[in-house]
Short mmCIF file of C-alpha atoms and ligand atoms in Angstrom, two decimals:
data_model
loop_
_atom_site.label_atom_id
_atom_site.label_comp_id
_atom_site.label_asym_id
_atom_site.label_seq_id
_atom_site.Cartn_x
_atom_site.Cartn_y
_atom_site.Cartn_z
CA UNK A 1 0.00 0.00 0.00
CA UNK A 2 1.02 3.44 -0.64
CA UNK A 3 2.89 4.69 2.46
CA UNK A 4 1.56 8.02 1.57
CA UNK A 5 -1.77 7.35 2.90
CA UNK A 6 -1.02 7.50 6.31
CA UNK A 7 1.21 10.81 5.63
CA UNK A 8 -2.09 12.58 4.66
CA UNK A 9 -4.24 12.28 7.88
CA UNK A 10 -0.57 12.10 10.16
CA UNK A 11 0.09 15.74 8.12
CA UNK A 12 -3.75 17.12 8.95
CA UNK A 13 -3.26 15.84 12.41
CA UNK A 14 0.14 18.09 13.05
CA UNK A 15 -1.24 20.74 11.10
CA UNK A 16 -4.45 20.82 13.30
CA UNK A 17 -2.35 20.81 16.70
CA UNK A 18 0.40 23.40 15.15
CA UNK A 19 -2.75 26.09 14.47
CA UNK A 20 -4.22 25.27 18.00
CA UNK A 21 -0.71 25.78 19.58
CA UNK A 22 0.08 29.13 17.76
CA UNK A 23 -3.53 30.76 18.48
CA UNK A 24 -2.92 29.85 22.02
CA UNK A 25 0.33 31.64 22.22
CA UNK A 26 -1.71 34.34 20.31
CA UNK A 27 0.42 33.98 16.91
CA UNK A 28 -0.83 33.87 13.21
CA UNK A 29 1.01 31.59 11.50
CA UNK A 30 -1.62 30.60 9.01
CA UNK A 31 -3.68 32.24 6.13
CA UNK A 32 -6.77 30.53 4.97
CA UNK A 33 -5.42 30.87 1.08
CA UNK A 34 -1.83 30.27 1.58
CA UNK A 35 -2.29 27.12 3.31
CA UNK A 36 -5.22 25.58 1.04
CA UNK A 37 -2.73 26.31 -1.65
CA UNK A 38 -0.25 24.22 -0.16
CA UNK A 39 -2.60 21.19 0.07
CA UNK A 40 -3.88 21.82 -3.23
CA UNK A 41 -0.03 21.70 -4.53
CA UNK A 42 0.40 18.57 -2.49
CA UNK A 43 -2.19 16.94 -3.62
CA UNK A 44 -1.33 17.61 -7.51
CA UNK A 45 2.25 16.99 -6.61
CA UNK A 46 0.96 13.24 -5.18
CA UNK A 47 -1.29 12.65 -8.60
CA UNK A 48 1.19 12.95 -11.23
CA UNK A 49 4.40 11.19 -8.65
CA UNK A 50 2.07 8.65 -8.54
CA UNK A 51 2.14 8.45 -11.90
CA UNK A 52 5.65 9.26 -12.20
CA UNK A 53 6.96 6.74 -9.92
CA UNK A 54 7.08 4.07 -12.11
CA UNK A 55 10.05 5.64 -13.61
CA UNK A 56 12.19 6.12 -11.07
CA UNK A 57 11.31 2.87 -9.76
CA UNK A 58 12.20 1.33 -12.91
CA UNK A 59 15.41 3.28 -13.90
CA UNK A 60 16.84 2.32 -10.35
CA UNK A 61 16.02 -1.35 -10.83
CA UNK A 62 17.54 -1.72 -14.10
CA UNK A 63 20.59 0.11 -12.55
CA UNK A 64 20.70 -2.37 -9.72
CA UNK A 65 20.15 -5.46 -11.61
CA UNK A 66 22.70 -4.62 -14.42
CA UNK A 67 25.53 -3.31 -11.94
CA UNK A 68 24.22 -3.13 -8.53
CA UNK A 69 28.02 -4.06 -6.49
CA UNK A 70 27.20 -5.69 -3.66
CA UNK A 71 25.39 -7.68 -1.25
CA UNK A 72 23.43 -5.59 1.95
CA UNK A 73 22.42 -8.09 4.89
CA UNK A 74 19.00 -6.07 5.21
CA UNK A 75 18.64 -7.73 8.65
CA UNK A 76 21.74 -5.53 10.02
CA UNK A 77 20.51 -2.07 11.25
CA UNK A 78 24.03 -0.45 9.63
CA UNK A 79 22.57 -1.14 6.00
CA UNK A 80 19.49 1.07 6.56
CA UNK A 81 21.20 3.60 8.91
CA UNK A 82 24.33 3.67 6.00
CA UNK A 83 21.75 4.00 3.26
CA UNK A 84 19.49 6.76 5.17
CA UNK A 85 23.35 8.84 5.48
CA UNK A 86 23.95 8.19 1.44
CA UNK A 87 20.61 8.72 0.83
CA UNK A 88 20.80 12.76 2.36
CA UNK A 89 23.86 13.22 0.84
CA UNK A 90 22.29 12.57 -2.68
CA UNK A 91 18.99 14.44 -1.59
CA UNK A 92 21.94 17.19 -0.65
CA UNK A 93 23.29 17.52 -3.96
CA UNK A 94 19.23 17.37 -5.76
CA UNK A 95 18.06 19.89 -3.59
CA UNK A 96 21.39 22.14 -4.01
CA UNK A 97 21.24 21.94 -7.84
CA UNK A 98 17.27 23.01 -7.48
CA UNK A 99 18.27 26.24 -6.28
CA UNK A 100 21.15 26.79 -8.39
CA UNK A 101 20.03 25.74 -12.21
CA UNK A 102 17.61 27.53 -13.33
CA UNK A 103 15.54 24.50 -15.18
CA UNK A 104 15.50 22.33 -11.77
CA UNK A 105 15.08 25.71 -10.06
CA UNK A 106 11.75 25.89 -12.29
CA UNK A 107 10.68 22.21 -10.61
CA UNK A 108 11.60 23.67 -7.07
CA UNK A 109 10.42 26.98 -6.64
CA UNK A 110 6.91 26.09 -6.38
CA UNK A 111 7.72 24.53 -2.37
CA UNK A 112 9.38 28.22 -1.58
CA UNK A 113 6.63 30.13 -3.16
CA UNK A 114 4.85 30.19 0.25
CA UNK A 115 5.26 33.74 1.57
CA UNK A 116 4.39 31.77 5.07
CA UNK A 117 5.92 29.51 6.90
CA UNK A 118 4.00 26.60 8.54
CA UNK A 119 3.23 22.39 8.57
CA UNK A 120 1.32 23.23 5.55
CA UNK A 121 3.94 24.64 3.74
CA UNK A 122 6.26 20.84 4.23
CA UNK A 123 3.31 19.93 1.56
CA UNK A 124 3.49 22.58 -0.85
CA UNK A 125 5.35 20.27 -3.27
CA UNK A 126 6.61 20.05 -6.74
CA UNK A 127 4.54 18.09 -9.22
CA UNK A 128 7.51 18.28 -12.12
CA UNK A 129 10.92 17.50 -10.28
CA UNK A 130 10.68 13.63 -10.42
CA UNK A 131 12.34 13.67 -13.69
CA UNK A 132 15.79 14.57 -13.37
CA UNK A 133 16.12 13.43 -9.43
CA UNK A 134 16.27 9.90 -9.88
CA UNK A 135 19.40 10.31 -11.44
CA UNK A 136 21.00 11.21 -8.02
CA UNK A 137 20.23 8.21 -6.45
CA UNK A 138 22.14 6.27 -9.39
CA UNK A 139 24.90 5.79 -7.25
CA UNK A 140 22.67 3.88 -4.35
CA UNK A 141 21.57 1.41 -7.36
CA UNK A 142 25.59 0.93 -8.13
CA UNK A 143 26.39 0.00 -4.71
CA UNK A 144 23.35 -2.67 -4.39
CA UNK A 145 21.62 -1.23 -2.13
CA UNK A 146 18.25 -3.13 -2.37
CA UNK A 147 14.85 -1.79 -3.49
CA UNK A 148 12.92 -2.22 -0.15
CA UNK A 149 16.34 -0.26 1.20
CA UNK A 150 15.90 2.84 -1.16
CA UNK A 151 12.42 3.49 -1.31
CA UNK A 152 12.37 3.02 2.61
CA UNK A 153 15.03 5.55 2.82
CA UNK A 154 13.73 7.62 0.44
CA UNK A 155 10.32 7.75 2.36
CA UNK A 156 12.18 8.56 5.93
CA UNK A 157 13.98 11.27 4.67
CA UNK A 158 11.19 12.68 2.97
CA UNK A 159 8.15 12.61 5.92
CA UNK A 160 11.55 13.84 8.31
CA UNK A 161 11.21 17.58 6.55
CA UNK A 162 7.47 17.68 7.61
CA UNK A 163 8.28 18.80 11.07
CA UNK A 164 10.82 20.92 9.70
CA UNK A 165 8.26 23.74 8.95
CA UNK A 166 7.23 25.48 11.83
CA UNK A 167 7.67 28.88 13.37
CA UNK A 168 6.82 27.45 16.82
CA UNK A 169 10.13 25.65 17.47
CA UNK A 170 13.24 27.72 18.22
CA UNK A 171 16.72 26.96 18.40
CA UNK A 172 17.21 23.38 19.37
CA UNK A 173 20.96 23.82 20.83
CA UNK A 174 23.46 21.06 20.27
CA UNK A 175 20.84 19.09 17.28
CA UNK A 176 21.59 22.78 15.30
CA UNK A 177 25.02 20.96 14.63
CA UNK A 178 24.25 17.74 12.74
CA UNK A 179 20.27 17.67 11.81
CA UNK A 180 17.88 19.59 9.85
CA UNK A 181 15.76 21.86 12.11
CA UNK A 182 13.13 24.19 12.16
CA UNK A 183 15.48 26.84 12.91
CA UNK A 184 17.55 26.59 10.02
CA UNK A 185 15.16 25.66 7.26
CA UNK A 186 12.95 28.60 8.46
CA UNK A 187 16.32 29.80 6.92
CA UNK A 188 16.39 28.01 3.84
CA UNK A 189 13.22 29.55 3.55
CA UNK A 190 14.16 32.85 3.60
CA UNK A 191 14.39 35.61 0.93
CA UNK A 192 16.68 37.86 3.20
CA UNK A 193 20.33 38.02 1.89
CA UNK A 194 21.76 36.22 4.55
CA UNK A 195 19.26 32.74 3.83
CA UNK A 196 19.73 32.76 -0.32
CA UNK A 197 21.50 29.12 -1.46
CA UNK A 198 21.83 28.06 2.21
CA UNK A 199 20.81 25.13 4.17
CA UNK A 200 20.07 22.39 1.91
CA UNK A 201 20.18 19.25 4.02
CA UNK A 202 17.35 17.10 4.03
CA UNK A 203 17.86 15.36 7.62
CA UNK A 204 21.52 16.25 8.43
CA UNK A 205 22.94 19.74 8.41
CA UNK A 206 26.49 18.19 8.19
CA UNK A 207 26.78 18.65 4.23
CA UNK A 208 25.72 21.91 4.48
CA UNK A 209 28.63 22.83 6.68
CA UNK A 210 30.65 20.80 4.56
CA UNK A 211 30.45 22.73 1.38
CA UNK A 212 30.01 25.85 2.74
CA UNK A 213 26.86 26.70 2.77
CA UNK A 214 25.30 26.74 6.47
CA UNK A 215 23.66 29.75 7.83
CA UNK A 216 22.36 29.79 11.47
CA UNK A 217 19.02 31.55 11.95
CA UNK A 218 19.48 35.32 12.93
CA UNK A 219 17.80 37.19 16.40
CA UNK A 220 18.43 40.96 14.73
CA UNK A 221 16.96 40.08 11.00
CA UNK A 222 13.68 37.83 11.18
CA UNK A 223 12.86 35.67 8.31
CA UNK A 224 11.16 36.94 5.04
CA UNK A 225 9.64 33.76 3.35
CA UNK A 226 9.25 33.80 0.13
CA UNK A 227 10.94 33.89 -3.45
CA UNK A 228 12.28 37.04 -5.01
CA UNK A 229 10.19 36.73 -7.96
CA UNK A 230 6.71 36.00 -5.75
CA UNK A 231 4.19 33.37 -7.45
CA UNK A 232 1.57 36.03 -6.75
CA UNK A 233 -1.45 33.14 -7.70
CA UNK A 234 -3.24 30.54 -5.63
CA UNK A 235 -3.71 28.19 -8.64
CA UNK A 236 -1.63 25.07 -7.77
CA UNK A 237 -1.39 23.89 -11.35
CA UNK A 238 0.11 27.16 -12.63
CA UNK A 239 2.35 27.59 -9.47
CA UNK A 240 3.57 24.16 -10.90
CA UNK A 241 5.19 26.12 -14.21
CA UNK A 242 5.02 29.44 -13.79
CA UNK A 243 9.14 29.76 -13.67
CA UNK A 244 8.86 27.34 -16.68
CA UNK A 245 6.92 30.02 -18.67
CA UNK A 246 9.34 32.59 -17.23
CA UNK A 247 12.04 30.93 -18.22
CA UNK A 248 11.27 30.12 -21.31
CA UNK A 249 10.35 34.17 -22.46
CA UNK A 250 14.13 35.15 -21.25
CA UNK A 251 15.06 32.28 -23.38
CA UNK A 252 13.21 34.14 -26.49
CA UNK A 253 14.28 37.71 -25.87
CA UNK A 254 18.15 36.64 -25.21
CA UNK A 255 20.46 36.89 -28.23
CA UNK A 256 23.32 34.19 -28.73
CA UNK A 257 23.07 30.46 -27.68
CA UNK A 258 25.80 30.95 -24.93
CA UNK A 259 23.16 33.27 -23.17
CA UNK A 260 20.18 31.04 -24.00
CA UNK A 261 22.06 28.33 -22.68
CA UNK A 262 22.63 30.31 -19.37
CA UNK A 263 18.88 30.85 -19.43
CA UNK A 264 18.32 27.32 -18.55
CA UNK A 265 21.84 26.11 -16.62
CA UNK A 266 22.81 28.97 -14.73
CA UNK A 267 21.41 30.14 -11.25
CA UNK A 268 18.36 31.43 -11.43
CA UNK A 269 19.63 35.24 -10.57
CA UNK A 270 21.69 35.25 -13.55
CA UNK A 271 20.92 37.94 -16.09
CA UNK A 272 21.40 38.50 -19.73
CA UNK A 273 23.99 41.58 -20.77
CA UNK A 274 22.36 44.17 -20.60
CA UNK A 275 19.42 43.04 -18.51
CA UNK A 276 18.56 45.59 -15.58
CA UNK A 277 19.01 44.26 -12.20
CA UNK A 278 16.14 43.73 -9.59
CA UNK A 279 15.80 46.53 -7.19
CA UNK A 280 17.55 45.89 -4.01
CA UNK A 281 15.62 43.54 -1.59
CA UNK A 282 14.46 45.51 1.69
CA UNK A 283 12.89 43.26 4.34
CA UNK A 284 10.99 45.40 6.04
CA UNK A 285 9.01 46.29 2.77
CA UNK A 286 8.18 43.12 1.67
CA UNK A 287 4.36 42.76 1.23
CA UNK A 288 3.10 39.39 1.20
CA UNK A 289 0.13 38.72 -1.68
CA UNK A 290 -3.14 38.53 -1.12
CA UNK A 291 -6.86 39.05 -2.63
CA UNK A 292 -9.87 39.20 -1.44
CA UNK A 293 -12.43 36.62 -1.80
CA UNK A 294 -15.38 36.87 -0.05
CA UNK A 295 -17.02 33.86 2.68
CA UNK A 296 -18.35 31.45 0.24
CA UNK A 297 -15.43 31.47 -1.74
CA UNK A 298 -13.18 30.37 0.82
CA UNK A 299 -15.98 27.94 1.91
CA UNK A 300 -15.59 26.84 -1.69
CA UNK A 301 -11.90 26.30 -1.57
CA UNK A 302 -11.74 24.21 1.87
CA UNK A 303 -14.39 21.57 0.50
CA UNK A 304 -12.68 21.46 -2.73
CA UNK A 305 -9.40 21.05 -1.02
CA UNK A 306 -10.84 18.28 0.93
CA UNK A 307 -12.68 16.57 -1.59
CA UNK A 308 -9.47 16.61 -3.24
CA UNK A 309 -7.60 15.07 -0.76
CA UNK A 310 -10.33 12.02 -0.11
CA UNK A 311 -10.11 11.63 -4.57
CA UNK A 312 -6.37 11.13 -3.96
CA UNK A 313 -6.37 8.87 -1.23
CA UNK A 314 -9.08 7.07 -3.29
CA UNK A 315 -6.45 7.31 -6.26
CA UNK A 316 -3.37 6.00 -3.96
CA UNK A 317 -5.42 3.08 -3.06
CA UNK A 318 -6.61 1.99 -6.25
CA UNK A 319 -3.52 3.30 -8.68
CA UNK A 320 -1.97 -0.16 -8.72
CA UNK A 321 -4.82 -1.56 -9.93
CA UNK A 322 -5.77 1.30 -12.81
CA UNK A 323 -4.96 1.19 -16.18
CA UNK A 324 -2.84 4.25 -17.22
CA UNK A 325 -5.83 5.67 -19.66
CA UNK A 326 -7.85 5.26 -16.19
CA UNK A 327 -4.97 6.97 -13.92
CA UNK A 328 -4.67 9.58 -16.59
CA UNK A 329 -8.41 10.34 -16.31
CA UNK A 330 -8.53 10.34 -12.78
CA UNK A 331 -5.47 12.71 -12.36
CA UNK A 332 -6.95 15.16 -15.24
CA UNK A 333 -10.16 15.47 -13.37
CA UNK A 334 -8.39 16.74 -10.19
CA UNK A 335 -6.03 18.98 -11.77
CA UNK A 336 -9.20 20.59 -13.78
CA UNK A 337 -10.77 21.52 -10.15
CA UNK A 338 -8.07 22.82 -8.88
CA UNK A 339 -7.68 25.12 -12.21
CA UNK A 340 -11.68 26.30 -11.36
CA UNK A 341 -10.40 27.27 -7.52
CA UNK A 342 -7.55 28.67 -8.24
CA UNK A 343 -9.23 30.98 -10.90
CA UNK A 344 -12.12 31.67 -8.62
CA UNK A 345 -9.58 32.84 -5.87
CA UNK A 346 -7.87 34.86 -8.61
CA UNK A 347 -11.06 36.33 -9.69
CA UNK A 348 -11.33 39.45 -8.08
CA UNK A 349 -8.04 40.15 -8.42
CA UNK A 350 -8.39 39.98 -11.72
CA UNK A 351 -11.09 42.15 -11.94
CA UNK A 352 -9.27 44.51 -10.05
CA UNK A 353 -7.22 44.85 -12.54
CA UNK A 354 -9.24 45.58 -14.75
CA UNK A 355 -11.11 48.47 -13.47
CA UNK A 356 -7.88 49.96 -12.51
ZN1 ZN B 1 14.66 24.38 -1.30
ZN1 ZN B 2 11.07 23.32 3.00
#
């Protein structure tokens, strides 16, 4: 069975105690749009990995089978706990070269285009990233580690980052030195100067303060979350390629294929000659985005949100079984209500706009 299932409700449950927690300490770490948004991503994100999967569960088995090295006794504790270690080190190196190419940058984004920072936000995930990150964990298949052993891993590493995203742990003293915390992926979060290209562990912090690029939360500059190019929509689908499309138009209006080519393989703050830079980023006058959308809307959005949810735990249950015309189907359907919500949310926004 899909291990994700029990992630869903596990993921409502935190969520549920984390807003309870902050509104007794008289905080506001939520807002109603931003955090729907995140679901809605997660649950896209979950419909076409599903679907996706099968790739990366077949590329690594044909890896392993053809040259897998050795033997793992899958009975000794070391394998897993030497496998979990490899395992961040890859995720490391994915999550490093999603911030600093452009095209996997495009893939990425979409988790830091929350302009808050809660449990919600661990969900906000991308839908278009699971083709190029198998490739990382190439090197697991080459050294045999089994099947069971990677996808375990994988998993561990993965539902590890959930707790990760919360404002209502602080500094966690001597675990700041070796593991992932909320402290310093409130960091990796950040749009300040300080957090850019920092902290991109997935469970240990060591690699990060191997190569270089550690940063410990500050007291005198609080955390602006957020990307420097905001998403500025609540529509999970287009959150999913909006760098794409952006991308993509610098591609057109650069001259030369050396500059085109840095279009897609260079960080994603690299500019054509000539191109003017962004204005200076100033904390304190960041403004987070928002519309507004009357009662029923946001009525609207929960229950589509949750009738999402229950379609994709329906769809993780019975995906094994589905044909891929059916899977396709299913998947389509889902996306195409989250298109309607996220336009309805946009909606007066839009025609905002266009009075203006
Ligand atoms: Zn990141
Ligand atoms: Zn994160």
């Amino acid at each position: 069975m899909n291990p994700f299932i029990f992630v869903i409700p596990v993921a409502l449950l935190m969520i549920g105690i984390e807003l309870w927690v902050a509104r007794r300490r008289g905080l506001q770490v939520y807002r109603l749009k931003d955090s729907i948004t995140s679901l809605n991503v997660g649950t896209v994100s979950q419909f076409v990995i599903t679907l996706g999967a099968g790739m990366n569960i077949f590329m690594y088995s044909v890896v392993l089978d053809k040259f897998g090295a050795f033997e793992w006794d899958t009975s000794n504790p070391l394998t897993w706990i030497l496998a979990l270690v490899l395992y961040d080190f890859f995720y490391y190196w994915v999550h490093r070269t999603g911030h600093e190419v452009n095209l996997f940058w495009a893939a990425h984004v979409i988790h830091h285009s929350s302009e808050e920072f809660n449990l919600s936000t661990a969900l906000r995930q991308s839908a278009t990233g699971f083709y190029f990150k198998w490739v990382f964990y190439v090197p697991l298949a080459l050294l045999g580690f089994p099947m069971k052993v990677y996808l375990t891993v994988a998993f561990i590493d993965l539902v590890y980052q959930i707790w990760v995203h919360t404002q209502l742990v602080g500094r966690l003293g001597v675990l700041e030195w070796f593991l992932v915390t909320p402290s310093n992926h409130r960091v990796h979060h950040g749009q300040n100067e300080y957090c850019l290209d920092k902290n991109y562990g997935g469970v240990f912090s060591i690699w990060d303060r191997m190569f270089g690029t550690y940063a410990d939360e500050r007291e005198d500059e609080p955390v602006v979350y957020g990307v420097r190019k905001p998403l500025q929509s609540w529509n999970p689908i287009w959150g999913n390629v909006q760098h794409y499309t952006l991308m993509w138009q610098q591609i057109r209006s650069t001259t030369g294929w050396r500059n085109k080519l840095m279009c897609v393989f260079a960080g994603p703050s690299w500019l054509p000659p000539g191109a003017t830079p962004a204005p200076e980023f100033v904390p304190e006058k960041f403004e987070r985005f928002d519309t507004p959308a009357p009662g029923w809307m946001q009525g609207l959005g929960v229950f589509t949100c949750g009738l999402g949810m229950a379609v994709l735990v329906h769809f993780l249950l019975v995906a094994k079984n589905l044909a891929p015309g059916k899977a396709l189907s299913y998947s389509a359907a889902a996306l195409l209500a989250y298109l309607v919500i996220g336009w309805l949310w946009q909606r007066p926004r839009v025609l905002e706009a266009a009075h203006a």
